CSV table of C-alpha atoms in Angstrom, one decimal:
chain,number,residue,atom,x,y,z
A,335,UNK,CA,7.3,47.2,53.1
A,336,UNK,CA,7.2,43.8,51.3
A,337,UNK,CA,7.1,43.9,47.5
A,338,UNK,CA,4.0,42.2,46.0
A,339,UNK,CA,4.9,39.1,44.0
A,340,UNK,CA,2.2,37.6,41.8
A,341,UNK,CA,1.7,33.9,42.7
A,342,UNK,CA,2.4,31.5,39.8
A,343,UNK,CA,2.0,27.7,39.6
A,344,UNK,CA,4.9,26.4,37.7
A,345,UNK,CA,4.5,22.9,36.2
A,346,UNK,CA,7.5,21.3,34.6
A,347,UNK,CA,7.4,17.9,32.9
A,348,UNK,CA,10.9,16.7,33.8
A,349,UNK,CA,13.1,16.1,36.8
A,350,UNK,CA,15.9,18.0,35.1
A,351,UNK,CA,16.6,21.4,36.7
A,352,UNK,CA,15.0,24.3,34.9
A,353,UNK,CA,17.9,26.8,34.5
A,354,UNK,CA,15.8,29.9,34.0
A,355,UNK,CA,13.4,29.2,36.9
A,356,UNK,CA,15.7,31.1,39.3
A,357,UNK,CA,15.0,34.3,37.4
A,358,UNK,CA,11.3,33.8,37.8
A,359,UNK,CA,11.6,33.2,41.5
A,360,UNK,CA,13.0,36.7,41.9
A,361,UNK,CA,9.9,38.4,40.6
A,362,UNK,CA,7.1,35.8,41.3
A,363,UNK,CA,5.9,33.7,44.2
A,364,UNK,CA,6.4,30.3,42.6
A,365,UNK,CA,4.6,27.1,43.5
A,366,UNK,CA,6.4,24.4,41.5
A,367,UNK,CA,5.5,20.8,40.8
A,368,UNK,CA,6.2,18.1,38.2
A,369,UNK,CA,3.2,15.9,39.2
A,370,UNK,CA,0.1,16.3,37.0
A,371,UNK,CA,-2.4,15.4,39.7
A,372,UNK,CA,-0.7,17.6,42.2
A,373,UNK,CA,-0.7,20.5,39.7
A,374,UNK,CA,-4.4,20.3,39.3
A,375,UNK,CA,-5.0,20.0,43.1
A,376,UNK,CA,-2.7,23.0,43.8
A,377,UNK,CA,-4.5,25.1,41.1
A,378,UNK,CA,-7.8,24.5,42.9
A,379,UNK,CA,-6.3,25.1,46.3
A,380,UNK,CA,-4.7,28.4,45.3
A,381,UNK,CA,-7.3,29.4,42.7
A,382,UNK,CA,-8.4,32.6,44.5
A,383,UNK,CA,-4.8,33.9,44.8
A,384,UNK,CA,-3.2,32.4,41.6
A,385,UNK,CA,-2.2,34.9,39.0
A,386,UNK,CA,-1.0,32.5,36.2
A,387,UNK,CA,0.0,28.9,35.4
A,388,UNK,CA,3.3,28.4,33.5
A,389,UNK,CA,4.0,25.1,32.0
A,390,UNK,CA,7.4,24.0,30.9
A,391,UNK,CA,7.4,21.2,28.4
A,392,UNK,CA,11.0,20.1,28.6
A,393,UNK,CA,10.3,16.5,27.6
A,394,UNK,CA,7.1,17.0,25.5
A,395,UNK,CA,5.6,13.8,26.9
A,396,UNK,CA,2.8,14.5,29.4
A,397,UNK,CA,2.2,18.2,28.4
A,398,UNK,CA,-1.2,17.5,26.9
A,399,UNK,CA,-2.2,15.3,29.8
A,400,UNK,CA,-1.9,18.2,32.2
A,401,UNK,CA,-3.4,20.6,29.7
A,402,UNK,CA,-6.4,18.4,29.3
A,403,UNK,CA,-7.0,18.3,33.1
A,404,UNK,CA,-6.7,22.1,33.4
A,405,UNK,CA,-9.0,22.5,30.5
A,406,UNK,CA,-11.7,20.0,31.7
A,407,UNK,CA,-11.7,21.7,35.1
A,408,UNK,CA,-12.3,25.1,33.4
A,409,UNK,CA,-9.2,26.5,35.2
A,410,UNK,CA,-7.9,28.5,32.2
A,411,UNK,CA,-11.1,30.5,32.2
A,412,UNK,CA,-10.0,32.6,35.2
A,413,UNK,CA,-6.3,31.8,35.3
A,414,UNK,CA,-4.1,32.3,32.2
A,415,UNK,CA,-2.1,29.4,31.1
A,416,UNK,CA,1.3,30.0,29.4
A,417,UNK,CA,3.5,27.4,27.8
A,418,UNK,CA,7.3,27.8,27.7
A,419,UNK,CA,8.6,25.5,25.0
A,420,UNK,CA,11.4,24.8,22.6
A,421,UNK,CA,9.0,23.1,20.2
A,422,UNK,CA,8.1,25.6,17.4
A,423,UNK,CA,6.0,23.1,15.3
A,424,UNK,CA,2.8,25.0,14.4
A,425,UNK,CA,0.6,21.9,14.7
A,426,UNK,CA,1.9,21.3,18.3
A,427,UNK,CA,1.3,25.0,19.2
A,428,UNK,CA,-2.2,24.9,17.7
A,429,UNK,CA,-3.1,21.8,19.7
A,430,UNK,CA,-1.9,23.5,22.9
A,431,UNK,CA,-4.2,26.5,22.1
A,432,UNK,CA,-7.1,24.1,21.6
A,433,UNK,CA,-6.7,23.2,25.3
A,434,UNK,CA,-7.2,26.8,26.3
A,435,UNK,CA,-3.8,28.2,27.0
A,436,UNK,CA,-3.5,31.9,26.6
A,437,UNK,CA,0.0,32.3,25.3
A,438,UNK,CA,3.1,30.4,24.1
A,439,UNK,CA,6.6,31.6,24.9
A,440,UNK,CA,9.6,30.3,23.0
A,441,UNK,CA,12.5,29.3,25.3
A,442,UNK,CA,14.6,31.7,23.2
A,443,UNK,CA,12.4,34.6,24.3
A,444,UNK,CA,14.4,37.3,26.2
A,445,UNK,CA,13.5,37.0,29.9
A,446,UNK,CA,12.8,40.7,30.3
A,447,UNK,CA,10.3,40.6,27.4
A,448,UNK,CA,8.7,37.5,28.9
A,449,UNK,CA,8.4,39.2,32.3
A,450,UNK,CA,6.6,42.2,30.7
A,451,UNK,CA,4.2,40.0,28.8
A,452,UNK,CA,3.4,37.9,31.9
A,453,UNK,CA,2.6,41.1,33.9
A,454,UNK,CA,0.3,42.3,31.1
A,455,UNK,CA,-1.5,39.0,30.8
A,456,UNK,CA,-2.0,38.9,34.6
A,457,UNK,CA,-3.4,42.4,34.5
A,458,UNK,CA,-5.7,41.5,31.6
A,459,UNK,CA,-7.1,38.5,33.5
A,460,UNK,CA,-7.4,40.4,36.7
A,461,UNK,CA,-9.5,43.0,35.0
A,462,UNK,CA,-11.6,40.4,33.2
A,463,UNK,CA,-12.2,38.4,36.4
A,464,UNK,CA,-13.2,41.6,38.3
A,465,UNK,CA,-15.6,42.5,35.5
A,466,UNK,CA,-17.0,39.0,35.5
A,467,UNK,CA,-17.7,39.2,39.2
A,468,UNK,CA,-19.3,42.6,38.9
A,469,UNK,CA,-21.3,41.5,35.9
A,470,UNK,CA,-22.6,38.4,37.7
A,471,UNK,CA,-23.5,40.3,40.8
A,472,UNK,CA,-25.4,42.9,38.7
A,473,UNK,CA,-27.1,40.2,36.7
A,474,UNK,CA,-28.9,39.1,39.8
A,475,UNK,CA,-30.7,42.4,40.2
A,476,UNK,CA,-31.0,43.9,36.7
A,477,UNK,CA,-32.2,41.0,34.5
A,478,UNK,CA,-35.3,43.1,33.7
A,479,UNK,CA,-33.4,46.4,33.2
A,480,UNK,CA,-32.3,45.9,29.6
A,481,UNK,CA,-30.7,49.3,29.1
A,482,UNK,CA,-28.5,49.0,32.2
A,483,UNK,CA,-27.4,45.5,31.1
A,484,UNK,CA,-26.4,46.7,27.7
A,485,UNK,CA,-24.4,49.5,29.3
A,486,UNK,CA,-22.5,47.0,31.5
A,487,UNK,CA,-21.8,44.8,28.5
A,488,UNK,CA,-20.4,47.8,26.7
A,489,UNK,CA,-18.2,48.6,29.7
A,490,UNK,CA,-16.7,45.2,29.3
A,491,UNK,CA,-16.0,45.7,25.6
A,492,UNK,CA,-14.4,49.1,26.3
A,493,UNK,CA,-12.1,47.5,28.9
A,494,UNK,CA,-11.0,44.8,26.5
A,495,UNK,CA,-10.3,47.4,23.9
A,496,UNK,CA,-8.2,49.4,26.4
A,497,UNK,CA,-6.3,46.3,27.4
A,498,UNK,CA,-5.3,45.8,23.8
A,499,UNK,CA,-4.2,49.4,23.4
A,500,UNK,CA,-2.2,49.2,26.7
A,501,UNK,CA,0.0,46.6,25.0
A,502,UNK,CA,1.0,49.3,22.5
A,503,UNK,CA,0.3,47.1,19.5
A,504,UNK,CA,-0.7,50.0,17.3
A,505,UNK,CA,-1.1,53.7,17.9
A,506,UNK,CA,-3.6,54.4,20.6
A,507,UNK,CA,-5.9,56.1,18.0
A,508,UNK,CA,-6.1,53.0,15.8
A,509,UNK,CA,-9.3,51.8,17.4
A,510,UNK,CA,-10.9,55.2,17.1
A,511,UNK,CA,-10.0,55.5,13.4
A,512,UNK,CA,-11.3,52.0,12.8
A,513,UNK,CA,-14.6,52.8,14.4
A,514,UNK,CA,-15.0,56.0,12.3
A,515,UNK,CA,-14.1,54.2,9.0
A,516,UNK,CA,-16.3,51.2,9.6
A,517,UNK,CA,-19.3,53.4,10.6
A,518,UNK,CA,-18.8,55.5,7.4
A,519,UNK,CA,-18.7,52.3,5.2
A,520,UNK,CA,-21.7,50.8,7.0
A,521,UNK,CA,-23.8,54.0,6.5
A,522,UNK,CA,-22.9,54.1,2.8
A,523,UNK,CA,-23.9,50.5,2.3
A,524,UNK,CA,-27.2,51.0,4.2
A,525,UNK,CA,-28.1,53.9,1.8
A,526,UNK,CA,-26.8,52.5,-1.5
A,527,UNK,CA,-27.4,48.8,-1.1
A,528,UNK,CA,-30.6,47.9,0.7
A,529,UNK,CA,-30.0,44.2,0.0
A,530,UNK,CA,-27.7,44.1,3.0
A,531,UNK,CA,-30.5,45.1,5.3
A,532,UNK,CA,-28.2,47.4,7.4
A,533,UNK,CA,-30.4,49.4,9.7
A,534,UNK,CA,-29.3,52.4,11.8
A,535,UNK,CA,-29.1,50.1,14.8
A,536,UNK,CA,-26.8,47.8,12.8
A,537,UNK,CA,-24.6,50.7,11.9
A,538,UNK,CA,-24.2,51.6,15.5
A,539,UNK,CA,-23.6,48.1,16.6
A,540,UNK,CA,-20.8,47.6,14.0
A,541,UNK,CA,-19.2,50.8,15.0
A,542,UNK,CA,-19.3,50.0,18.7
A,543,UNK,CA,-17.6,46.6,18.4
A,544,UNK,CA,-15.1,47.4,15.6
A,545,UNK,CA,-12.4,48.3,18.1
A,546,UNK,CA,-12.4,44.7,19.2
A,547,UNK,CA,-11.4,43.3,15.8
A,548,UNK,CA,-7.7,42.6,16.9
A,549,UNK,CA,-8.3,41.9,20.6
A,550,UNK,CA,-6.9,38.4,20.1
A,551,UNK,CA,-3.4,39.9,19.3
A,552,UNK,CA,-2.9,40.0,23.1
A,553,UNK,CA,-2.1,36.3,22.7
A,554,UNK,CA,0.5,36.8,20.0
A,555,UNK,CA,4.2,36.9,21.1
A,556,UNK,CA,5.9,40.3,20.9
A,557,UNK,CA,8.7,38.8,18.7
A,558,UNK,CA,6.1,38.2,16.0
A,559,UNK,CA,3.6,41.0,16.6
A,560,UNK,CA,6.2,43.7,16.9
A,561,UNK,CA,8.7,42.3,14.4
A,562,UNK,CA,10.3,45.3,12.7
A,563,UNK,CA,10.8,45.7,9.0
A,564,UNK,CA,14.6,45.5,9.5
A,565,UNK,CA,14.2,41.9,10.8
A,566,UNK,CA,12.5,40.8,7.6
A,567,UNK,CA,9.1,39.5,6.8
A,568,UNK,CA,7.3,37.0,9.1
A,569,UNK,CA,8.3,33.4,8.4
A,570,UNK,CA,5.7,30.9,7.5
A,571,UNK,CA,5.6,29.6,11.0
A,572,UNK,CA,5.4,33.1,12.5
A,573,UNK,CA,2.5,34.0,10.2
A,574,UNK,CA,0.6,30.8,11.2
A,575,UNK,CA,0.9,31.9,14.8
A,576,UNK,CA,-0.1,35.5,13.9
A,577,UNK,CA,-3.3,34.1,12.2
A,578,UNK,CA,-4.4,32.6,15.5
A,579,UNK,CA,-5.3,36.0,16.8
A,580,UNK,CA,-8.7,35.7,15.1
A,581,UNK,CA,-9.6,32.6,17.1
A,582,UNK,CA,-8.0,34.0,20.3
A,583,UNK,CA,-10.2,37.0,20.0
A,584,UNK,CA,-13.3,34.9,19.8
A,585,UNK,CA,-12.3,33.0,22.9
A,586,UNK,CA,-12.1,36.3,24.8
A,587,UNK,CA,-15.5,37.4,23.4
A,588,UNK,CA,-16.9,34.0,24.5
A,589,UNK,CA,-15.4,34.4,28.0
A,590,UNK,CA,-17.7,37.4,28.8
A,591,UNK,CA,-20.5,36.0,30.9
A,592,UNK,CA,-24.0,36.1,29.3
A,593,UNK,CA,-22.7,38.1,26.4
A,594,UNK,CA,-24.0,35.6,23.9
A,595,UNK,CA,-27.5,36.8,24.7
A,596,UNK,CA,-26.5,40.4,23.8
A,597,UNK,CA,-27.4,42.0,20.5
A,598,UNK,CA,-23.7,42.9,20.2
A,599,UNK,CA,-22.4,39.3,20.4
A,600,UNK,CA,-22.9,38.3,16.8
A,601,UNK,CA,-21.2,41.4,15.5
A,602,UNK,CA,-18.3,41.1,17.9
A,603,UNK,CA,-17.7,37.4,17.2
A,604,UNK,CA,-18.0,37.7,13.4
A,605,UNK,CA,-15.7,40.7,13.3
A,606,UNK,CA,-13.1,39.1,15.5
A,607,UNK,CA,-13.1,35.8,13.6
A,608,UNK,CA,-13.6,36.9,10.0
A,609,UNK,CA,-12.0,40.3,9.4
A,610,UNK,CA,-9.1,38.6,7.6
A,611,UNK,CA,-11.4,36.6,5.2
A,612,UNK,CA,-11.2,37.7,1.6
A,613,UNK,CA,-13.9,37.8,-1.1
A,614,UNK,CA,-12.0,35.3,-3.3
A,615,UNK,CA,-11.7,32.8,-0.5
A,616,UNK,CA,-8.0,33.3,0.1
A,617,UNK,CA,-8.3,34.7,3.6
A,618,UNK,CA,-8.3,33.1,7.0
A,619,UNK,CA,-9.1,31.4,9.4
A,620,UNK,CA,-12.0,29.6,7.6
A,621,UNK,CA,-11.4,30.6,4.0
A,622,UNK,CA,-14.9,31.9,3.6
A,623,UNK,CA,-15.8,33.2,0.2
A,624,UNK,CA,-18.0,36.0,-1.2
A,625,UNK,CA,-21.3,36.5,0.6
A,626,UNK,CA,-20.5,33.7,3.0
A,627,UNK,CA,-18.4,36.3,4.9
A,628,UNK,CA,-20.6,38.3,7.3
A,629,UNK,CA,-21.0,41.8,6.0
A,630,UNK,CA,-19.9,43.4,9.3
A,631,UNK,CA,-16.6,41.4,8.9
A,632,UNK,CA,-16.2,42.6,5.3
A,633,UNK,CA,-16.6,46.2,6.4
A,634,UNK,CA,-14.0,45.9,9.1
A,635,UNK,CA,-11.6,44.0,6.8
A,636,UNK,CA,-11.6,46.9,4.3
A,637,UNK,CA,-11.4,49.5,7.0
A,638,UNK,CA,-8.4,47.7,8.6
A,639,UNK,CA,-6.5,47.5,5.3
A,640,UNK,CA,-7.3,51.2,4.5
A,641,UNK,CA,-6.0,52.4,7.9
A,642,UNK,CA,-2.9,50.1,7.9
A,643,UNK,CA,-1.8,51.4,4.5
A,644,UNK,CA,-2.2,55.1,5.5
A,645,UNK,CA,-0.4,54.7,8.9
A,646,UNK,CA,3.2,53.8,9.7
A,647,UNK,CA,3.7,50.4,11.3
A,648,UNK,CA,6.8,48.7,12.7
A,649,UNK,CA,6.9,46.7,9.5
A,650,UNK,CA,6.2,49.4,6.9
A,651,UNK,CA,6.1,53.2,6.2
A,652,UNK,CA,2.9,55.1,5.7
A,653,UNK,CA,1.5,55.5,2.2
A,654,UNK,CA,-0.3,58.5,0.6
A,655,UNK,CA,-4.1,58.4,0.0
A,656,UNK,CA,-3.7,57.9,-3.8
A,657,UNK,CA,-1.2,55.1,-3.3
A,658,UNK,CA,-3.5,53.5,-0.7
A,659,UNK,CA,-6.5,53.6,-3.0
A,660,UNK,CA,-4.6,52.3,-6.0
A,661,UNK,CA,-3.1,49.4,-4.0
A,662,UNK,CA,-6.6,48.3,-2.8
A,663,UNK,CA,-8.3,48.9,-6.2
A,664,UNK,CA,-5.5,46.9,-8.0
A,665,UNK,CA,-6.0,44.0,-5.7
A,666,UNK,CA,-2.6,44.3,-4.0
A,667,UNK,CA,-4.1,43.9,-0.6
A,668,UNK,CA,-6.5,41.0,-1.3
A,669,UNK,CA,-10.0,40.8,-2.9
A,670,UNK,CA,-12.9,42.7,-1.5
A,671,UNK,CA,-16.7,42.8,-2.2
A,672,UNK,CA,-17.2,45.0,-5.3
A,673,UNK,CA,-19.9,46.9,-3.4
A,674,UNK,CA,-17.4,47.8,-0.7
A,675,UNK,CA,-14.9,48.9,-3.4
A,676,UNK,CA,-17.5,51.3,-4.7
A,677,UNK,CA,-18.0,52.5,-1.1
A,678,UNK,CA,-14.2,53.1,-0.9
A,679,UNK,CA,-14.2,55.1,-4.1
A,680,UNK,CA,-17.0,57.4,-2.8
A,681,UNK,CA,-15.9,57.7,0.9
A,682,UNK,CA,-12.1,57.6,0.9
A,683,UNK,CA,-11.4,61.3,0.3
A,684,UNK,CA,-14.0,62.4,2.9
A,685,UNK,CA,-12.5,59.9,5.5
A,686,UNK,CA,-9.0,61.1,4.8
A,687,UNK,CA,-9.9,64.8,5.3
A,688,UNK,CA,-11.9,64.1,8.4
A,689,UNK,CA,-9.5,61.7,10.1
A,690,UNK,CA,-6.0,61.6,8.6
A,691,UNK,CA,-5.4,65.3,8.1
A,692,UNK,CA,-5.9,65.6,11.8
A,693,UNK,CA,-2.4,64.8,13.0
A,694,UNK,CA,-3.5,64.1,16.5
A,695,UNK,CA,-5.4,61.0,15.3
A,696,UNK,CA,-2.6,59.5,13.2
């Protein structure tokens, strides 16, 4: 029985032989071309069976020409684009992401790691495309059935969350803990600070979409995302790439058909984009300050820091509850809304007993 090989369009911008291509041909059905127009035509011809587009930029000259054509034809919406490059300039990489590529691989990346990442990206897009087809078919018959529509949208959100966990970025319970912490903070704010106009429905919406806060990390290379403490802190360039997960998450959110009409869209988008903003304006990606940061993103930002400190990560050990509280209250983890700090003071002990003393959740 023949082994299934995902079909990949491989575009290379030079006539020089690509030495690592032979490895790819073992595991993938490769269609290769170094002609920009032919690459676009082939992508349309093979669109229904194409699993990914890999672009090697050996000469760095016409890379953006072909990216622009793929982007303008909306090909990257259903087929993930991956660049393999020796160019580590953050401006160059950022420009490539602006054209809709899904990931960037350094040429120094170990092939076995690259292979695993490609399979996971293919699987993610396969699931997303299937969900899109299902969603579009159902939209024809349930436009007036609001409850069923909301359920289908939530299924998409859950699938995206599961795709993130399958990459083993954090513990599988990280998303559950984040949901519980954010819901607790939101409830406290709704009761103690009416000025935020947080209703019971708002609390539920924030809790529902909180697990999506880091979905954009699927687009971050493993060498950065899973860099162990023993390898040292992230370099400035690595950190700049890490920060792009906020924008990548928004792209995934925006790729869900008709989701912008959903009541969950605003919360999803704001949380994905702004959960690393800080009260003093020293966060990212937009350096929003104070009340300009959406309250749902503020809630998730504090919940994320709280959970990250209490749990072991590849780059740090776990801290005690007292150490965690002191680090946040002393401003060692960035600046937060004073109202949220009051929330932390009042809720931290209860959250810890309810979640972190349950070893199956940590």
